[in-house]
Structure formats: structure tokens, C-alpha cells
Amino acid sequence: MIPFSVLDLSLITRGGSVGEAFRNTLDLAQLADDLGFARYWLAEHHAMPGIASAATGILIGQVAAATRRIRVGAGGVMLPNHSPLVIAEQFGTLETLFPGRIDLGLGRAPGADQRTARALRRDPHAPERFASDVLELLQYFEPAGPEDTHMIHAIPGMGLRVPVWLLGSSLFSAVLAARLGLPYAFASHFAPGQMAEAISLYRTRFEPSARCPKPHVMLSVNIIAADGEEEGAFLATSLQQYFIALRRGRPIAFPSPVTDTTGLWSPAEQAMVDQTLSCTFAGSIRSIMPRLRDFITRYGPDELLVALPIHDHGLRRHALELTVAMQDALSSDPDARPFK
């Protein structure tokens, strides 16, 4: 069975605090480590009342220090917000402290609204330089040669070859990842519209490299697993409320689930949520298993990145345990339906 990894936004829940979000992140990462997940990734977002992972590199260091085996990384760092040299130094530091356990995923989006993006980037043309900035960043991780005496070096960072991924929700990063020979992660958990085309383009155009000899696709999904079907659907209303608020331009702390959504949003907003969150698997193991198997069979990811957007941390932990149970069942007998 393909590896499963975890995507964490370090959720700030309604009624909770940033400190609580960080404690929950460390606790969930330790559980993921114990359960055998491959990676634990954190995402850069800014000025979002429901997301605490803005200083992504700092939080990655804390998670790596609190775990033993699992790879820890960025899913991702929004490179246009930063100097490539600074990111090389930050992740060179992390790789030096935690050798062989650090991943660097790079995105082109701001991870914020446009006003916040202007405050972060200063330069509105930064996204247009994404491809050249990625190349510059990759070069900082290479060993220095005798002809490089006049080049700028990332110290720490030089020669460490930190694994670099490109992240995206459109075709641009798929094509760039293929051209550069890098592994590719698609943000299907919130933007599935171009997923199939992006995967096809990436695999068709992929050029092998020393970093990645063959195409490697990771797809992200939301898994809201619970002991019962009704409970899973109930817990999923938190994510629905969150995305409605986001699309209305009024982001909120991650809300508690509700038993009745009548009147909370319009039919048009419901259609938007259904499309945006179409790669969300909510319910019991019995209902999720066949849908997850079909998803993996249809799109053929090399790895699955699992987000667990659940308000209650205890239930989030339980969902992670149910997820690894599903992975084990799929691995042992892909055609079986053991949870009847």
C-alpha cells in the first residue's frame, strides 16, 4: 500500500488559543510518529484566525524535536513571500539539526488574502519569479565546486540537498515540477478541479533528475473518520462552515460542528462547498474504505497526504487511528471489506 502522511494546519479552534493549537500539533505529530505515518507536514498561512502555522520553519523544528522517526516538513513554504537564500539557510539549519528527516515543499500562492500578501511580499511581482527562485534555492543546497568561489553560499544549507517538492492546485507547478525533476504534491483537499489534468501533465512531461529519478505524486485529502456515519457527517460541518466563511471573505477560527446547517448558507454556497471539498472522506470506516480505495485506484498517487479538519482534538486523534487502520486494511487485502 502507498505511504500515508499527515498535513497539519495547527488549527486554532473556536474557543481555543494559539498555544493550545501548538500543543495539539505536537501531540498529533507524536501520535503520527508512533502509528508509522511517513511524513508530518505543516503549511504556511498568514493572518488566518483559524491557522497557527504562520512561522512554519519554527514549528517544523519543534515538531521534529518532539518526534523520533517521522519526516517533518513544509507543505508548504510560500516561496514568493521569502528570499530563497533565507529559506535555504532555515531548512539547512533544520536538516543539520535533524539529518534525514526534513522535507521542503514550495508553493507559489501567498497563503493569505491580497492585502496581507502585499504586507508579506512588498514586491507584487514576486510570484512571477517563482521558477527562477526555485532554481536559485535548489542551487543553494548543492555542494560548492572549485569554480564557485564568487558565488553566495547558504551556510548552513550548502551540500545538504534537502528534499524539495513543488506544491500546487493548478497546472503551473505540475509542469515546472516535471521540468525540474522534482516530486509533486497537489492540493486536492481544497482545490480538486484540475487534479487529473495536473497529474497527467506531470507524469507525461517528467524529466528524471538526481533528486527524483521517476515521477512521484502526492495527493492531499481530508479524512474525517468517526465511529459512526452520522458522527462523521456531523464533524464535517466544521470544515463546511470554515470554507463558507473563507469564501465570504470573513475567515474565522475553526468552528464547532452543528447538528443542523439549514439557513447557514445558500444553495449556491452549498454547491461551491461540495465541489471544493469533493476530496473529503467523512463517515465511518465502513463507508470511507471503498471510496478511498476507488480514489487511489482512479488517480494512482504514490503517496497520500491526509488532513484531519476536526474541531475536537481527542476526536482528531481518534480519526488518525482510524485512518491507519484503513491503511492497514487496504494494504493487507485491497479487495476486502473487513469493516461490515
Coordinates of C-alpha atoms in Angstrom, one line a residue:
M1 CA 0.0 0.0 0.0
I2 CA 1.2 3.6 -0.7
P3 CA 2.6 5.6 2.3
F4 CA 0.2 7.9 4.2
S5 CA 1.4 11.2 5.5
V6 CA -0.2 13.9 7.6
L7 CA -1.0 17.6 6.8
D8 CA -1.5 19.8 9.8
L9 CA -2.6 23.5 9.7
S10 CA -2.2 23.7 13.5
L11 CA -5.9 24.6 13.8
I12 CA -7.0 27.4 16.2
T13 CA -10.5 26.3 17.2
R14 CA -13.3 28.5 18.3
G15 CA -12.9 28.9 22.0
G16 CA -9.3 27.7 21.8
S17 CA -5.9 29.5 21.7
V18 CA -2.7 29.6 19.6
G19 CA -0.9 27.9 22.5
E20 CA -3.5 25.1 22.6
A21 CA -3.1 24.7 18.8
F22 CA 0.6 24.2 19.1
R23 CA 0.2 21.7 21.9
N24 CA -2.3 19.8 19.8
T25 CA 0.1 19.8 16.9
L26 CA 2.9 18.3 18.9
D27 CA 0.6 15.7 20.4
L28 CA -0.8 14.7 17.0
A29 CA 2.7 14.6 15.5
Q30 CA 3.9 12.2 18.2
L31 CA 0.9 10.0 17.6
A32 CA 1.5 10.0 13.8
D33 CA 5.1 9.1 14.6
D34 CA 4.0 6.2 16.8
L35 CA 1.5 5.0 14.2
G36 CA 4.0 4.8 11.4
F37 CA 3.0 7.7 9.1
A38 CA 5.7 8.7 6.6
R39 CA 5.7 12.5 7.0
Y40 CA 4.2 15.3 9.0
W41 CA 3.8 18.5 7.1
L42 CA 2.8 22.0 8.2
A43 CA 1.5 24.7 5.9
E44 CA 2.3 28.4 5.7
H45 CA -0.7 30.7 6.1
H46 CA -0.9 34.3 7.4
A47 CA -3.4 36.4 9.2
M48 CA -5.9 33.5 9.4
P49 CA -7.8 33.3 12.6
G50 CA -8.1 29.5 12.4
I51 CA -4.4 28.6 11.4
A52 CA -1.4 28.9 13.7
S53 CA 1.4 27.7 11.4
A54 CA 2.5 31.1 10.0
A55 CA 6.1 30.7 11.2
T56 CA 6.3 27.3 9.5
G57 CA 10.0 26.7 9.9
I58 CA 10.0 27.3 13.6
L59 CA 7.1 25.0 14.1
I60 CA 8.7 22.3 12.0
G61 CA 11.7 22.4 14.3
Q62 CA 9.5 21.9 17.4
V63 CA 7.7 19.0 15.8
A64 CA 11.0 17.4 14.7
A65 CA 12.4 17.7 18.2
A66 CA 9.3 16.2 19.7
T67 CA 9.3 13.1 17.4
R68 CA 11.7 10.3 16.7
R69 CA 11.3 8.8 13.2
I70 CA 8.8 10.6 11.1
R71 CA 9.9 13.0 8.4
V72 CA 8.8 16.6 9.1
G73 CA 8.4 19.4 6.6
A74 CA 6.6 22.2 4.9
G75 CA 3.5 21.6 2.9
G76 CA 4.4 24.2 2.1
V77 CA 6.6 27.3 2.4
M78 CA 5.2 30.0 0.0
L79 CA 8.4 30.9 -1.7
P80 CA 7.4 34.3 -3.1
N81 CA 7.0 35.5 0.5
H82 CA 10.7 34.9 1.1
S83 CA 14.2 35.2 -0.1
P84 CA 15.4 31.8 -1.5
L85 CA 18.7 32.3 0.5
V86 CA 16.8 32.7 3.8
I87 CA 14.7 29.6 3.2
A88 CA 17.9 27.6 2.2
E89 CA 19.5 28.7 5.5
Q90 CA 16.4 27.9 7.6
F91 CA 16.0 24.5 6.1
G92 CA 19.7 23.9 6.1
T93 CA 19.6 24.5 9.8
L94 CA 16.7 22.1 10.2
E95 CA 18.4 19.4 8.2
T96 CA 21.6 19.8 10.2
L97 CA 19.7 19.5 13.5
F98 CA 17.5 16.6 12.3
P99 CA 19.5 14.9 9.5
G100 CA 17.5 12.8 7.0
R101 CA 14.1 13.9 8.4
I102 CA 13.3 17.3 6.8
D103 CA 11.2 18.0 3.7
L104 CA 10.8 21.3 1.9
G105 CA 7.6 21.8 0.0
L106 CA 7.3 25.0 -2.0
G107 CA 4.2 26.8 -3.1
R108 CA 3.5 29.9 -5.3
A109 CA 0.4 31.2 -3.6
P110 CA 0.5 33.9 -0.9
G111 CA -1.1 31.8 1.8
A112 CA -3.1 34.9 2.7
D113 CA -5.5 37.5 1.3
Q114 CA -4.2 40.1 -1.1
R115 CA -3.7 42.8 1.5
T116 CA -1.8 40.5 3.7
A117 CA 0.2 39.3 0.7
R118 CA 1.3 42.9 0.0
A119 CA 2.5 43.3 3.6
L120 CA 4.4 40.0 3.3
R121 CA 5.9 40.3 -0.1
R122 CA 6.3 44.0 -0.7
D123 CA 7.1 43.1 -4.3
P124 CA 3.9 42.4 -6.2
H125 CA 5.9 40.7 -9.0
A126 CA 7.4 38.0 -6.7
P127 CA 5.1 35.2 -7.9
E128 CA 6.3 35.8 -11.5
R129 CA 9.9 34.9 -10.4
F130 CA 8.8 31.6 -8.8
A131 CA 10.5 29.3 -11.3
S132 CA 13.8 31.2 -11.1
D133 CA 13.6 31.4 -7.3
V134 CA 13.1 27.6 -7.1
L135 CA 16.2 27.2 -9.2
E136 CA 18.2 29.6 -7.0
L137 CA 17.0 27.7 -3.9
L138 CA 18.0 24.3 -5.3
Q139 CA 21.5 25.7 -6.1
Y140 CA 22.0 26.8 -2.5
F141 CA 21.6 23.1 -1.4
E142 CA 24.3 21.8 -3.9
P143 CA 27.9 21.3 -2.9
A144 CA 30.3 24.1 -3.8
G145 CA 32.7 23.5 -6.7
P146 CA 36.1 25.0 -7.3
E147 CA 34.6 27.4 -9.8
D148 CA 32.1 28.7 -7.3
T149 CA 34.4 30.9 -5.3
H150 CA 32.5 34.1 -6.1
M151 CA 29.0 32.6 -5.5
I152 CA 26.9 33.2 -2.5
H153 CA 26.6 30.1 -0.3
A154 CA 23.9 29.0 2.2
I155 CA 25.6 28.2 5.5
P156 CA 24.1 26.0 6.8
G157 CA 22.5 24.5 3.7
M158 CA 25.3 24.1 1.2
G159 CA 25.7 20.5 0.1
L160 CA 22.8 19.2 2.2
R161 CA 20.4 18.5 -0.7
V162 CA 17.3 18.9 1.4
P163 CA 14.4 17.1 -0.5
V164 CA 12.4 19.7 -2.3
W165 CA 8.8 19.2 -3.5
L166 CA 6.7 21.5 -5.6
L167 CA 3.1 22.0 -4.4
G168 CA 0.2 23.3 -6.5
S169 CA -3.5 23.5 -7.2
S170 CA -3.2 24.3 -10.9
L171 CA -1.2 23.2 -13.9
F172 CA 1.7 25.6 -13.5
S173 CA 3.6 23.8 -10.7
A174 CA 2.9 20.4 -12.3
V175 CA 4.7 21.4 -15.4
L176 CA 7.5 23.1 -13.5
A177 CA 8.0 20.1 -11.2
A178 CA 8.1 17.8 -14.3
R179 CA 10.7 20.0 -16.0
L180 CA 12.9 20.2 -12.9
G181 CA 12.6 16.6 -12.0
L182 CA 11.0 17.2 -8.6
P183 CA 8.3 15.3 -6.6
Y184 CA 4.9 17.0 -6.9
A185 CA 2.0 17.4 -4.4
F186 CA -1.4 18.5 -5.5
A187 CA -3.7 20.4 -3.1
S188 CA -6.8 18.2 -3.9
H189 CA -8.1 18.6 -0.3
F190 CA -9.4 22.1 -1.1
A191 CA -8.9 22.7 -4.9
P192 CA -9.5 19.4 -6.8
G193 CA -10.7 21.0 -10.1
Q194 CA -7.5 20.5 -12.2
M195 CA -6.2 17.4 -10.3
A196 CA -6.5 14.8 -13.0
E197 CA -5.0 17.1 -15.7
A198 CA -2.2 18.2 -13.4
I199 CA -1.2 14.6 -12.6
S200 CA -1.3 13.6 -16.3
L201 CA 0.8 16.6 -17.3
Y202 CA 3.4 16.0 -14.6
R203 CA 3.8 12.3 -15.4
T204 CA 3.8 12.8 -19.2
R205 CA 6.4 15.6 -19.1
F206 CA 8.6 14.4 -16.2
E207 CA 12.3 14.6 -16.8
P208 CA 14.3 12.4 -14.4
S209 CA 16.9 14.1 -12.1
A210 CA 19.3 13.2 -9.4
R211 CA 16.8 14.4 -6.9
C212 CA 13.9 12.4 -8.3
P213 CA 14.6 9.6 -10.8
K214 CA 10.9 8.9 -11.6
P215 CA 7.6 10.8 -11.1
H216 CA 6.3 10.9 -7.6
V217 CA 2.8 12.3 -7.0
M218 CA 1.3 13.0 -3.6
L219 CA -2.4 13.9 -3.4
S220 CA -4.0 15.5 -0.3
V221 CA -7.4 14.6 1.1
N222 CA -9.5 15.4 4.1
I223 CA -10.3 12.4 6.2
I224 CA -13.0 12.9 8.9
A225 CA -13.3 9.4 10.2
A226 CA -15.5 8.5 13.2
D227 CA -17.1 5.5 14.8
G228 CA -20.4 6.1 13.1
E229 CA -21.7 7.5 9.8
E230 CA -23.8 10.2 11.4
E231 CA -21.0 11.3 13.7
G232 CA -18.6 11.7 10.7
A233 CA -21.2 13.8 8.8
F234 CA -21.7 15.9 11.9
L235 CA -18.0 16.5 12.4
A236 CA -17.7 17.5 8.7
T237 CA -19.9 20.5 9.3
S238 CA -17.0 22.3 10.9
L239 CA -15.0 22.2 7.7
Q240 CA -18.0 23.3 5.7
Q241 CA -18.6 26.3 7.9
Y242 CA -15.0 27.2 7.8
F243 CA -14.8 27.2 3.9
I244 CA -18.1 29.2 3.6
A245 CA -16.6 31.9 5.9
L246 CA -13.4 31.9 3.9
R247 CA -15.2 32.3 0.6
R248 CA -17.3 35.1 2.0
G249 CA -14.0 36.9 2.9
R250 CA -14.6 36.6 6.6
P251 CA -12.2 33.9 7.9
I252 CA -12.9 32.5 11.3
A253 CA -11.5 30.3 14.0
F254 CA -12.2 26.7 13.2
P255 CA -15.8 26.3 14.3
S256 CA -17.6 23.6 16.3
P257 CA -19.8 21.2 14.3
V258 CA -23.5 21.8 14.2
T259 CA -26.4 19.4 14.0
D260 CA -28.5 21.4 11.5
T261 CA -27.0 23.6 8.7
T262 CA -30.4 24.8 7.5
G263 CA -30.1 28.5 6.7
L264 CA -26.4 28.8 7.3
W265 CA -25.5 29.1 3.6
S266 CA -27.2 29.4 0.3
P267 CA -27.7 26.6 -2.3
A268 CA -25.0 28.2 -4.4
E269 CA -22.6 28.2 -1.5
Q270 CA -23.5 24.5 -0.8
A271 CA -22.6 23.7 -4.4
M272 CA -19.3 25.5 -4.0
V273 CA -18.5 23.6 -0.9
D274 CA -19.5 20.3 -2.5
Q275 CA -17.1 20.9 -5.4
T276 CA -14.3 22.4 -3.2
L277 CA -14.4 19.6 -0.7
S278 CA -15.1 16.7 -3.1
C279 CA -11.8 15.0 -2.0
T280 CA -13.2 14.8 1.6
F281 CA -13.9 11.4 3.1
A282 CA -16.3 11.8 6.1
G283 CA -18.1 9.0 7.9
S284 CA -17.3 5.6 9.4
I285 CA -14.5 3.3 8.3
R286 CA -17.2 1.1 6.6
S287 CA -18.3 4.0 4.3
I288 CA -14.9 5.6 3.8
M289 CA -12.9 2.5 2.9
P290 CA -14.5 1.8 -0.5
R291 CA -14.4 5.4 -1.5
L292 CA -10.8 5.8 -0.5
R293 CA -9.9 2.7 -2.4
D294 CA -11.6 4.0 -5.5
F295 CA -9.9 7.3 -5.2
I296 CA -6.4 5.7 -5.0
T297 CA -7.2 3.3 -7.9
R298 CA -8.5 6.0 -10.1
Y299 CA -5.7 8.6 -9.6
G300 CA -2.8 6.3 -8.7
P301 CA -1.0 8.6 -6.2
D302 CA 2.4 7.4 -5.0
E303 CA 1.6 8.8 -1.6
L304 CA -1.5 10.2 0.2
L305 CA -1.4 13.4 2.4
V306 CA -4.1 13.3 5.0
A307 CA -5.6 16.4 6.6
L308 CA -7.8 15.9 9.7
P309 CA -10.0 19.0 10.0
I310 CA -11.9 18.1 13.2
H311 CA -12.7 20.6 15.9
D312 CA -12.2 18.3 18.9
H313 CA -8.6 17.2 19.4
G314 CA -9.5 13.9 21.0
L315 CA -11.7 13.1 18.0
R316 CA -8.9 14.2 15.7
R317 CA -6.5 11.8 17.4
H318 CA -9.1 9.0 17.0
A319 CA -9.6 9.9 13.3
L320 CA -5.8 9.4 12.8
E321 CA -6.0 6.0 14.5
L322 CA -8.9 5.0 12.3
T323 CA -7.0 6.2 9.2
V324 CA -4.0 4.0 9.9
A325 CA -6.5 1.1 10.4
M326 CA -7.9 1.8 7.0
Q327 CA -4.4 1.9 5.5
D328 CA -3.5 -1.4 7.1
A329 CA -6.7 -3.0 5.8
L330 CA -6.1 -1.7 2.3
S331 CA -2.5 -2.9 2.4
S332 CA -3.3 -6.4 3.6
D333 CA -6.2 -7.1 1.2
P334 CA -7.1 -4.3 -1.3
D335 CA -10.3 -6.1 -2.3
A336 CA -11.5 -6.9 1.1
R337 CA -14.2 -5.0 3.0
P338 CA -13.4 -6.1 6.6
F339 CA -15.4 -3.4 8.4
K340 CA -19.0 -4.7 7.9

